[in-house]
Amino acid sequence: MGNEAAGSELVGNEAVGPLPLDVDAWDAWSPAEAQRHLDGVDTAWYVAVGWALDLFLGRPTRAHQDLEIGVPADRFGEVRAALDDLEFVVIGEGQAWPIAESTLAAHRHTWGRERSGGPWRIDVFREPWKGDEWTYDRNRRIRMPAEDLISYTVEGIPFARPEVVLLLKARAPRAKDATDFATVLPHLNADQRRRLHDALTLVHPGHPWLEALAG
């Protein structure tokens, strides 16, 4: 059993069926609350997706229903232990699944909620890492060390750098993703634009954002 299970001691390998899932039962923590709950965790973690872009800009740009953080998949047990006031389920295929070796292997998102049916507080996204190096799960040629993936606010809240967030959003952009791109683009420096342009060219050649990045 790997580190992902070892930190919790509650991961089984039995076959499991789906659980009831209320996708709207969110009362998400803020990034600052997540930082407080994860204080002292000895593994990389970082606020991801829309919240990460707001932390980069230093201001809120829109409402956020949930809070998603990224962690190395094989260190999830440590994060789960630090958040032991929450009960976690694996999310995939539009359903919730009990935590087990099979469900953790099949799906990456892990939602945590207050016990006894309380609201969802956090979505822990378990990402592929090799040692101290993050790898993009859709193209293993894109990889970077933690110091190139994670930035910090003045309060010390870790967040994924904007070029990485926008790469993840580019796969199947929704209206809010296009809005996020347009909002953040003027604030990217030349190196960030280049890195995002190169990654999109590799993963999504012909993507509509490439023209704006080149300009």
C-alpha atoms as a printed R data frame, in Angstrom:
    type eleno elety resid chain resno       x      y       z
1   ATOM     1    CA   MET     A     1   0.000  0.000   0.000
2   ATOM     2    CA   GLY     A     2   1.434  3.389  -1.013
3   ATOM     3    CA   ASN     A     3   1.802  6.610   0.941
4   ATOM     4    CA   GLU     A     4  -1.606  7.767  -0.222
5   ATOM     5    CA   ALA     A     5  -3.274  5.113   1.885
6   ATOM     6    CA   ALA     A     6  -0.713  4.895   4.647
7   ATOM     7    CA   GLY     A     7  -1.515  8.330   6.083
8   ATOM     8    CA   SER     A     8  -5.169  7.523   6.701
9   ATOM     9    CA   GLU     A     9  -5.213  3.819   7.673
10  ATOM    10    CA   LEU     A    10  -8.819  3.772   6.463
11  ATOM    11    CA   VAL     A    11  -8.349  2.913   2.808
12  ATOM    12    CA   GLY     A    12  -9.661 -0.460   1.756
13  ATOM    13    CA   ASN     A    13  -9.322 -2.364  -1.495
14  ATOM    14    CA   GLU     A    14 -12.825 -3.805  -1.649
15  ATOM    15    CA   ALA     A    15 -15.243 -3.161  -4.514
16  ATOM    16    CA   VAL     A    16 -17.552 -0.269  -3.650
17  ATOM    17    CA   GLY     A    17 -20.673  1.295  -5.091
18  ATOM    18    CA   PRO     A    18 -21.614  4.956  -5.545
19  ATOM    19    CA   LEU     A    19 -22.937  7.124  -2.717
20  ATOM    20    CA   PRO     A    20 -25.582  9.882  -2.779
21  ATOM    21    CA   LEU     A    21 -24.115 13.175  -4.007
22  ATOM    22    CA   ASP     A    22 -25.524 16.673  -3.554
23  ATOM    23    CA   VAL     A    23 -23.287 18.779  -5.786
24  ATOM    24    CA   ASP     A    24 -24.855 22.022  -4.552
25  ATOM    25    CA   ALA     A    25 -24.222 21.445  -0.831
26  ATOM    26    CA   TRP     A    26 -21.149 23.679  -0.787
27  ATOM    27    CA   ASP     A    27 -20.126 26.162   1.877
28  ATOM    28    CA   ALA     A    28 -16.485 26.239   0.885
29  ATOM    29    CA   TRP     A    29 -13.621 27.393   3.031
30  ATOM    30    CA   SER     A    30 -11.699 30.431   1.921
31  ATOM    31    CA   PRO     A    31  -8.041 29.952   0.960
32  ATOM    32    CA   ALA     A    32  -7.070 31.478   4.314
33  ATOM    33    CA   GLU     A    33  -9.194 28.904   6.161
34  ATOM    34    CA   ALA     A    34  -7.582 26.094   4.193
35  ATOM    35    CA   GLN     A    35  -4.156 27.459   5.098
36  ATOM    36    CA   ARG     A    36  -5.108 27.484   8.778
37  ATOM    37    CA   HIS     A    37  -6.356 23.890   8.683
38  ATOM    38    CA   LEU     A    38  -3.268 22.690   6.794
39  ATOM    39    CA   ASP     A    39  -0.723 24.561   8.855
40  ATOM    40    CA   GLY     A    40   2.151 22.215   9.612
41  ATOM    41    CA   VAL     A    41   1.425 19.695   6.828
42  ATOM    42    CA   ASP     A    42   4.789 18.575   5.484
43  ATOM    43    CA   THR     A    43   3.899 18.308   1.810
44  ATOM    44    CA   ALA     A    44   3.339 20.654  -1.082
45  ATOM    45    CA   TRP     A    45  -0.222 21.916  -1.505
46  ATOM    46    CA   TYR     A    46  -1.628 24.849  -3.400
47  ATOM    47    CA   VAL     A    47  -4.883 26.599  -4.114
48  ATOM    48    CA   ALA     A    48  -5.951 25.802  -7.666
49  ATOM    49    CA   VAL     A    49  -8.329 26.906 -10.443
50  ATOM    50    CA   GLY     A    50 -10.322 30.149 -10.114
51  ATOM    51    CA   TRP     A    51  -9.296 30.982  -6.582
52  ATOM    52    CA   ALA     A    52  -5.620 30.686  -7.610
53  ATOM    53    CA   LEU     A    53  -6.119 33.353 -10.270
54  ATOM    54    CA   ASP     A    54  -7.717 35.700  -7.745
55  ATOM    55    CA   LEU     A    55  -4.801 35.155  -5.357
56  ATOM    56    CA   PHE     A    56  -2.413 35.941  -8.218
57  ATOM    57    CA   LEU     A    57  -4.288 39.160  -9.024
58  ATOM    58    CA   GLY     A    58  -4.624 40.061  -5.356
59  ATOM    59    CA   ARG     A    59  -8.360 40.714  -5.592
60  ATOM    60    CA   PRO     A    60 -11.622 38.806  -6.078
61  ATOM    61    CA   THR     A    61 -12.859 38.790  -9.656
62  ATOM    62    CA   ARG     A    62 -15.928 36.559  -9.297
63  ATOM    63    CA   ALA     A    63 -17.754 34.302  -6.858
64  ATOM    64    CA   HIS     A    64 -16.409 30.793  -6.267
65  ATOM    65    CA   GLN     A    65 -18.727 27.947  -5.328
66  ATOM    66    CA   ASP     A    66 -15.984 25.593  -4.170
67  ATOM    67    CA   LEU     A    67 -12.356 25.598  -3.101
68  ATOM    68    CA   GLU     A    68  -9.981 23.258  -4.894
69  ATOM    69    CA   ILE     A    69  -6.439 22.536  -3.776
70  ATOM    70    CA   GLY     A    70  -3.816 20.403  -5.492
71  ATOM    71    CA   VAL     A    71  -1.629 17.918  -3.620
72  ATOM    72    CA   PRO     A    72   0.761 15.148  -4.667
73  ATOM    73    CA   ALA     A    73  -1.325 12.001  -5.059
74  ATOM    74    CA   ASP     A    74   0.991  9.882  -2.948
75  ATOM    75    CA   ARG     A    75   0.821 12.375  -0.047
76  ATOM    76    CA   PHE     A    76  -2.976 12.586   0.146
77  ATOM    77    CA   GLY     A    77  -2.983 10.534   3.350
78  ATOM    78    CA   GLU     A    78  -1.116 13.295   5.181
79  ATOM    79    CA   VAL     A    79  -3.547 15.944   4.000
80  ATOM    80    CA   ARG     A    80  -6.521 13.791   4.932
81  ATOM    81    CA   ALA     A    81  -5.093 13.215   8.404
82  ATOM    82    CA   ALA     A    82  -4.672 16.977   8.909
83  ATOM    83    CA   LEU     A    83  -8.322 17.450   7.919
84  ATOM    84    CA   ASP     A    84  -9.643 14.652  10.102
85  ATOM    85    CA   ASP     A    85 -12.695 16.718  11.099
86  ATOM    86    CA   LEU     A    86 -13.969 16.187   7.558
87  ATOM    87    CA   GLU     A    87 -15.233 13.030   5.920
88  ATOM    88    CA   PHE     A    88 -13.957 12.503   2.384
89  ATOM    89    CA   VAL     A    89 -15.394 10.833  -0.685
90  ATOM    90    CA   VAL     A    90 -13.914 10.316  -4.129
91  ATOM    91    CA   ILE     A    91 -15.693 12.147  -6.970
92  ATOM    92    CA   GLY     A    92 -15.799 10.754 -10.499
93  ATOM    93    CA   GLU     A    93 -18.232 10.078 -13.323
94  ATOM    94    CA   GLY     A    94 -20.649 12.532 -11.730
95  ATOM    95    CA   GLN     A    95 -20.904 10.383  -8.594
96  ATOM    96    CA   ALA     A    96 -19.431 10.070  -5.115
97  ATOM    97    CA   TRP     A    97 -17.564  6.926  -4.107
98  ATOM    98    CA   PRO     A    98 -16.224  5.686  -0.751
99  ATOM    99    CA   ILE     A    99 -12.479  6.021  -0.351
100 ATOM   100    CA   ALA     A   100 -10.811  2.766  -1.358
101 ATOM   101    CA   GLU     A   101  -7.690  1.841  -3.310
102 ATOM   102    CA   SER     A   102  -9.789  1.221  -6.413
103 ATOM   103    CA   THR     A   103 -11.656  4.534  -6.315
104 ATOM   104    CA   LEU     A   104  -8.542  6.571  -5.485
105 ATOM   105    CA   ALA     A   105  -6.801  4.979  -8.462
106 ATOM   106    CA   ALA     A   106  -9.731  5.647 -10.802
107 ATOM   107    CA   HIS     A   107 -10.534  9.277  -9.929
108 ATOM   108    CA   ARG     A   108  -8.520 12.314  -8.819
109 ATOM   109    CA   HIS     A   109 -11.025 14.578  -7.040
110 ATOM   110    CA   THR     A   110 -11.678 14.068  -3.327
111 ATOM   111    CA   TRP     A   111 -14.353 16.194  -1.644
112 ATOM   112    CA   GLY     A   112 -14.361 16.803   2.101
113 ATOM   113    CA   ARG     A   113 -17.476 17.753   4.057
114 ATOM   114    CA   GLU     A   114 -18.526 18.343   7.608
115 ATOM   115    CA   ARG     A   115 -19.560 15.073   9.191
116 ATOM   116    CA   SER     A   116 -23.205 14.014   9.552
117 ATOM   117    CA   GLY     A   117 -24.136 15.419   6.173
118 ATOM   118    CA   GLY     A   118 -22.691 18.890   6.627
119 ATOM   119    CA   PRO     A   119 -21.605 21.125   3.719
120 ATOM   120    CA   TRP     A   120 -18.701 20.450   1.416
121 ATOM   121    CA   ARG     A   121 -15.666 22.494   2.459
122 ATOM   122    CA   ILE     A   122 -12.822 21.550   0.113
123 ATOM   123    CA   ASP     A   123 -11.967 19.598  -3.030
124 ATOM   124    CA   VAL     A   124  -8.550 17.966  -2.763
125 ATOM   125    CA   PHE     A   125  -7.250 17.230  -6.260
126 ATOM   126    CA   ARG     A   126  -4.603 14.480  -6.185
127 ATOM   127    CA   GLU     A   127  -2.040 15.170  -8.903
128 ATOM   128    CA   PRO     A   128   0.849 13.100 -10.275
129 ATOM   129    CA   TRP     A   129   4.220 14.011  -8.813
130 ATOM   130    CA   LYS     A   130   7.590 12.316  -8.995
131 ATOM   131    CA   GLY     A   131   9.565 13.338  -5.959
132 ATOM   132    CA   ASP     A   132   9.489 17.143  -5.860
133 ATOM   133    CA   GLU     A   133   8.377 17.484  -9.491
134 ATOM   134    CA   TRP     A   134   4.803 18.064 -10.637
135 ATOM   135    CA   THR     A   135   3.654 16.436 -13.877
136 ATOM   136    CA   TYR     A   136   0.713 17.465 -16.054
137 ATOM   137    CA   ASP     A   137  -1.509 14.397 -16.111
138 ATOM   138    CA   ARG     A   138  -2.614 14.910 -19.718
139 ATOM   139    CA   ASN     A   139   0.875 15.248 -21.151
140 ATOM   140    CA   ARG     A   140   3.798 13.940 -19.115
141 ATOM   141    CA   ARG     A   141   6.243 16.040 -21.141
142 ATOM   142    CA   ILE     A   142   5.015 19.066 -19.165
143 ATOM   143    CA   ARG     A   143   6.600 18.961 -15.733
144 ATOM   144    CA   MET     A   144   8.126 21.382 -13.274
145 ATOM   145    CA   PRO     A   145   9.581 21.501  -9.778
146 ATOM   146    CA   ALA     A   146   7.473 22.795  -6.916
147 ATOM   147    CA   GLU     A   147   9.182 26.189  -6.900
148 ATOM   148    CA   ASP     A   148   8.090 26.783 -10.512
149 ATOM   149    CA   LEU     A   149   4.531 25.561  -9.898
150 ATOM   150    CA   ILE     A   150   3.677 27.361  -6.660
151 ATOM   151    CA   SER     A   151   3.626 31.037  -5.725
152 ATOM   152    CA   TYR     A   152   2.645 32.570  -2.381
153 ATOM   153    CA   THR     A   153   0.565 35.514  -1.285
154 ATOM   154    CA   VAL     A   154   2.001 37.978   1.204
155 ATOM   155    CA   GLU     A   155   0.078 36.019   3.860
156 ATOM   156    CA   GLY     A   156   1.876 32.840   2.794
157 ATOM   157    CA   ILE     A   157  -1.061 31.133   1.050
158 ATOM   158    CA   PRO     A   158   0.295 28.845  -1.708
159 ATOM   159    CA   PHE     A   159  -1.356 28.948  -5.122
160 ATOM   160    CA   ALA     A   160  -0.691 27.475  -8.550
161 ATOM   161    CA   ARG     A   161   0.880 29.943 -10.949
162 ATOM   162    CA   PRO     A   162  -1.532 31.463 -13.467
163 ATOM   163    CA   GLU     A   163   0.012 29.945 -16.580
164 ATOM   164    CA   VAL     A   164  -0.513 26.478 -15.071
165 ATOM   165    CA   VAL     A   165  -4.098 27.238 -14.048
166 ATOM   166    CA   LEU     A   166  -4.937 28.545 -17.517
167 ATOM   167    CA   LEU     A   167  -3.376 25.493 -19.138
168 ATOM   168    CA   LEU     A   168  -5.719 23.285 -17.100
169 ATOM   169    CA   LYS     A   169  -8.698 25.485 -17.955
170 ATOM   170    CA   ALA     A   170  -7.851 25.407 -21.684
171 ATOM   171    CA   ARG     A   171  -8.807 21.760 -22.173
172 ATOM   172    CA   ALA     A   172 -12.557 22.392 -22.400
173 ATOM   173    CA   PRO     A   173 -13.050 26.097 -21.647
174 ATOM   174    CA   ARG     A   174 -16.434 27.206 -20.356
175 ATOM   175    CA   ALA     A   175 -17.648 30.797 -20.430
176 ATOM   176    CA   LYS     A   176 -16.105 31.501 -17.026
177 ATOM   177    CA   ASP     A   177 -12.775 30.038 -18.173
178 ATOM   178    CA   ALA     A   178 -12.723 32.362 -21.179
179 ATOM   179    CA   THR     A   179 -13.531 35.255 -18.857
180 ATOM   180    CA   ASP     A   180 -10.738 34.206 -16.489
181 ATOM   181    CA   PHE     A   181  -8.282 34.083 -19.394
182 ATOM   182    CA   ALA     A   182  -9.283 37.553 -20.609
183 ATOM   183    CA   THR     A   183  -9.045 38.954 -17.073
184 ATOM   184    CA   VAL     A   184  -5.632 37.479 -16.285
185 ATOM   185    CA   LEU     A   185  -3.912 37.839 -19.673
186 ATOM   186    CA   PRO     A   186  -2.955 41.539 -19.286
187 ATOM   187    CA   HIS     A   187  -1.235 40.694 -15.983
188 ATOM   188    CA   LEU     A   188   0.987 37.908 -17.307
189 ATOM   189    CA   ASN     A   189   4.602 38.807 -17.877
190 ATOM   190    CA   ALA     A   190   6.510 37.791 -21.002
191 ATOM   191    CA   ASP     A   191   7.853 34.566 -19.476
192 ATOM   192    CA   GLN     A   192   4.410 33.495 -18.270
193 ATOM   193    CA   ARG     A   193   2.892 34.175 -21.693
194 ATOM   194    CA   ARG     A   194   5.650 32.202 -23.366
195 ATOM   195    CA   ARG     A   195   5.296 29.228 -21.037
196 ATOM   196    CA   LEU     A   196   1.523 29.098 -21.529
197 ATOM   197    CA   HIS     A   197   1.876 29.548 -25.292
198 ATOM   198    CA   ASP     A   198   4.438 26.733 -25.527
199 ATOM   199    CA   ALA     A   199   2.348 24.381 -23.389
200 ATOM   200    CA   LEU     A   200  -0.848 25.074 -25.332
201 ATOM   201    CA   THR     A   201   0.977 24.572 -28.622
202 ATOM   202    CA   LEU     A   202   2.131 21.180 -27.377
203 ATOM   203    CA   VAL     A   203  -1.135 20.010 -25.818
204 ATOM   204    CA   HIS     A   204  -3.839 21.902 -27.754
205 ATOM   205    CA   PRO     A   205  -2.415 23.044 -31.113
206 ATOM   206    CA   GLY     A   206  -4.750 25.499 -32.754
207 ATOM   207    CA   HIS     A   207  -6.292 26.584 -29.455
208 ATOM   208    CA   PRO     A   208  -8.080 29.957 -29.767
209 ATOM   209    CA   TRP     A   209  -6.080 31.460 -26.892
210 ATOM   210    CA   LEU     A   210  -2.808 31.091 -28.788
211 ATOM   211    CA   GLU     A   211  -3.417 34.121 -30.983
212 ATOM   212    CA   ALA     A   212  -4.047 36.359 -27.979
213 ATOM   213    CA   LEU     A   213  -0.911 35.071 -26.264
214 ATOM   214    CA   ALA     A   214   1.223 35.678 -29.327
215 ATOM   215    CA   GLY     A   215  -0.125 39.194 -29.640
